[in-house]
């Protein structure tokens, strides 16, 4: 049963969570613009490892990023 639950978790993560790089492709933003949008509260990471290291992991919900991409202003 545990394996089945882990398989379901893995499937959910593959379908619904994005890395920063994947999210930036959807929003068509540079790293700087993406970071600014996050900093100003346009979206938030769904998961973030604790700490302030450069190896910090942030994962974003696909639905949040897709909604932000649809609604962001284009210059």
mmCIF file of C-alpha atoms in Angstrom:
data_model
loop_
_atom_site.group_PDB
_atom_site.id
_atom_site.type_symbol
_atom_site.label_atom_id
_atom_site.label_comp_id
_atom_site.label_asym_id
_atom_site.label_seq_id
_atom_site.Cartn_x
_atom_site.Cartn_y
_atom_site.Cartn_z
ATOM 1 C CA UNK A 1 0.000 0.000 0.000
ATOM 2 C CA UNK A 2 2.815 2.433 0.781
ATOM 3 C CA UNK A 3 4.293 1.949 -2.684
ATOM 4 C CA UNK A 4 0.911 2.788 -4.245
ATOM 5 C CA UNK A 5 0.718 5.999 -2.189
ATOM 6 C CA UNK A 6 4.243 6.953 -3.205
ATOM 7 C CA UNK A 7 3.365 6.277 -6.830
ATOM 8 C CA UNK A 8 0.325 8.522 -6.519
ATOM 9 C CA UNK A 9 2.414 11.242 -4.864
ATOM 10 C CA UNK A 10 5.016 10.997 -7.609
ATOM 11 C CA UNK A 11 2.337 11.222 -10.308
ATOM 12 C CA UNK A 12 0.790 14.268 -8.620
ATOM 13 C CA UNK A 13 4.153 15.986 -8.349
ATOM 14 C CA UNK A 14 5.011 15.312 -12.000
ATOM 15 C CA UNK A 15 1.651 16.647 -13.157
ATOM 16 C CA UNK A 16 1.266 19.640 -10.844
ATOM 17 C CA UNK A 17 4.607 20.953 -9.577
ATOM 18 C CA UNK A 18 7.115 23.025 -11.523
ATOM 19 C CA UNK A 19 10.707 24.028 -10.977
ATOM 20 C CA UNK A 20 11.632 27.685 -11.332
ATOM 21 C CA UNK A 21 13.003 27.032 -14.809
ATOM 22 C CA UNK A 22 9.798 25.305 -15.924
ATOM 23 C CA UNK A 23 7.688 28.110 -14.456
ATOM 24 C CA UNK A 24 9.798 30.760 -16.199
ATOM 25 C CA UNK A 25 9.138 29.044 -19.545
ATOM 26 C CA UNK A 26 5.381 29.202 -18.955
ATOM 27 C CA UNK A 27 5.463 32.861 -17.869
ATOM 28 C CA UNK A 28 8.014 33.778 -20.570
ATOM 29 C CA UNK A 29 10.010 35.795 -18.028
ATOM 30 C CA UNK A 30 13.654 36.301 -17.252
ATOM 31 C CA UNK A 31 14.961 35.152 -13.885
ATOM 32 C CA UNK A 32 14.930 38.747 -12.622
ATOM 33 C CA UNK A 33 11.320 39.384 -13.666
ATOM 34 C CA UNK A 34 10.207 36.044 -12.236
ATOM 35 C CA UNK A 35 11.901 36.761 -8.898
ATOM 36 C CA UNK A 36 10.339 40.226 -8.760
ATOM 37 C CA UNK A 37 6.862 38.798 -9.388
ATOM 38 C CA UNK A 38 7.392 36.273 -6.594
ATOM 39 C CA UNK A 39 8.795 38.926 -4.250
ATOM 40 C CA UNK A 40 5.774 41.199 -4.853
ATOM 41 C CA UNK A 41 3.360 38.373 -4.023
ATOM 42 C CA UNK A 42 2.036 37.603 -7.501
ATOM 43 C CA UNK A 43 2.521 33.911 -6.656
ATOM 44 C CA UNK A 44 4.242 31.868 -3.965
ATOM 45 C CA UNK A 45 6.147 28.593 -3.942
ATOM 46 C CA UNK A 46 3.992 25.607 -3.048
ATOM 47 C CA UNK A 47 7.042 23.949 -1.474
ATOM 48 C CA UNK A 48 10.284 25.510 -0.287
ATOM 49 C CA UNK A 49 13.149 23.924 1.595
ATOM 50 C CA UNK A 50 14.161 25.809 4.728
ATOM 51 C CA UNK A 51 17.284 27.907 4.908
ATOM 52 C CA UNK A 52 18.942 30.600 2.861
ATOM 53 C CA UNK A 53 21.396 28.621 0.768
ATOM 54 C CA UNK A 54 21.823 28.744 -2.973
ATOM 55 C CA UNK A 55 20.779 25.075 -3.033
ATOM 56 C CA UNK A 56 17.262 25.951 -1.802
ATOM 57 C CA UNK A 57 14.524 24.078 -3.640
ATOM 58 C CA UNK A 58 11.322 25.869 -4.611
ATOM 59 C CA UNK A 59 8.447 24.181 -6.400
ATOM 60 C CA UNK A 60 5.454 26.017 -7.820
ATOM 61 C CA UNK A 61 1.923 24.829 -8.489
ATOM 62 C CA UNK A 62 1.321 24.609 -12.225
ATOM 63 C CA UNK A 63 -2.189 26.065 -11.803
ATOM 64 C CA UNK A 64 -0.835 29.145 -9.961
ATOM 65 C CA UNK A 65 1.831 29.769 -12.584
ATOM 66 C CA UNK A 66 -0.559 29.262 -15.499
ATOM 67 C CA UNK A 67 -3.070 31.660 -13.931
ATOM 68 C CA UNK A 68 -0.340 34.242 -13.327
ATOM 69 C CA UNK A 69 0.862 33.865 -16.928
ATOM 70 C CA UNK A 70 -2.669 34.455 -18.261
ATOM 71 C CA UNK A 71 -3.180 37.558 -16.124
ATOM 72 C CA UNK A 72 0.219 39.250 -16.135
ATOM 73 C CA UNK A 73 0.607 42.476 -18.018
ATOM 74 C CA UNK A 74 2.758 42.401 -21.110
ATOM 75 C CA UNK A 75 4.905 45.441 -21.866
#
